[in-house]
Short mmCIF file of C-alpha atoms in Angstrom, two decimals:
data_model
loop_
_atom_site.label_atom_id
_atom_site.label_comp_id
_atom_site.label_asym_id
_atom_site.label_seq_id
_atom_site.Cartn_x
_atom_site.Cartn_y
_atom_site.Cartn_z
CA UNK G 1096 -0.41 180.76 97.52
CA UNK G 1097 -3.55 182.01 95.38
CA UNK G 1098 -2.85 179.50 92.80
CA UNK G 1099 -2.78 176.63 95.54
CA UNK G 1100 -6.19 177.78 97.25
CA UNK G 1101 -7.85 177.93 93.52
CA UNK G 1102 -7.13 174.46 92.72
CA UNK G 1103 -8.26 173.37 95.69
CA UNK G 1104 -11.70 175.19 95.22
CA UNK G 1105 -11.67 173.58 91.79
CA UNK G 1106 -11.36 170.25 93.12
CA UNK G 1107 -14.12 170.56 95.89
CA UNK G 1108 -16.32 171.93 93.02
CA UNK G 1109 -15.61 168.43 91.08
CA UNK G 1110 -16.31 166.27 93.92
CA UNK G 1111 -19.28 168.31 94.71
CA UNK G 1112 -20.83 167.33 91.28
CA UNK G 1113 -20.29 163.48 92.23
CA UNK G 1114 -21.19 163.32 95.67
CA UNK G 1115 -23.07 161.05 97.47
CA UNK G 1116 -25.87 162.68 99.37
CA UNK G 1117 -24.03 162.07 103.19
CA UNK G 1118 -21.19 163.60 101.25
CA UNK G 1119 -22.52 166.81 100.01
CA UNK G 1120 -22.64 168.72 103.11
CA UNK G 1121 -19.26 168.07 104.16
CA UNK G 1122 -17.85 168.77 100.71
CA UNK G 1123 -20.37 172.01 100.43
CA UNK G 1124 -18.76 173.15 104.09
CA UNK G 1125 -15.67 172.48 102.76
CA UNK G 1126 -15.80 174.78 99.63
CA UNK G 1127 -17.45 177.76 101.59
CA UNK G 1128 -14.13 177.60 103.74
CA UNK G 1129 -11.70 177.28 100.78
CA UNK G 1130 -13.47 180.45 99.34
CA UNK G 1131 -13.53 182.39 102.36
CA UNK G 1132 -9.87 181.96 102.54
CA UNK G 1133 -9.07 182.75 99.56
CA UNK G 1134 -11.23 186.04 100.08
CA UNK G 1135 -8.79 186.90 102.69
CA UNK G 1136 -5.73 186.39 101.01
CA UNK G 1137 -7.15 188.48 98.33
CA UNK G 1138 -7.95 191.18 101.03
CA UNK G 1139 -4.64 191.13 102.25
CA UNK G 1140 -3.01 191.55 98.86
CA UNK G 1141 -4.85 194.16 97.85
CA UNK G 1142 -4.35 195.76 101.22
CA UNK G 1143 -8.13 195.98 102.44
CA UNK G 1144 -6.72 193.98 105.77
CA UNK G 1145 -3.99 194.04 107.42
CA UNK G 1146 -1.93 190.35 108.36
CA UNK G 1147 -0.37 191.52 111.06
CA UNK G 1148 -1.53 191.35 114.76
CA UNK G 1149 -3.27 194.50 116.07
CA UNK G 1150 -1.07 195.03 119.52
#
């Protein structure tokens, strides 16, 4: 799963380089979300957080 999110991040970074001014903020927001999602994936894999519900 990490490879897939890494590909998404790289695609968004490439889009950001060629973005029109009106698209820039939208792509930047999508990139921020993808980076945060990757951090969560890594934290789950490392055991720093649990994906199990607390109840």
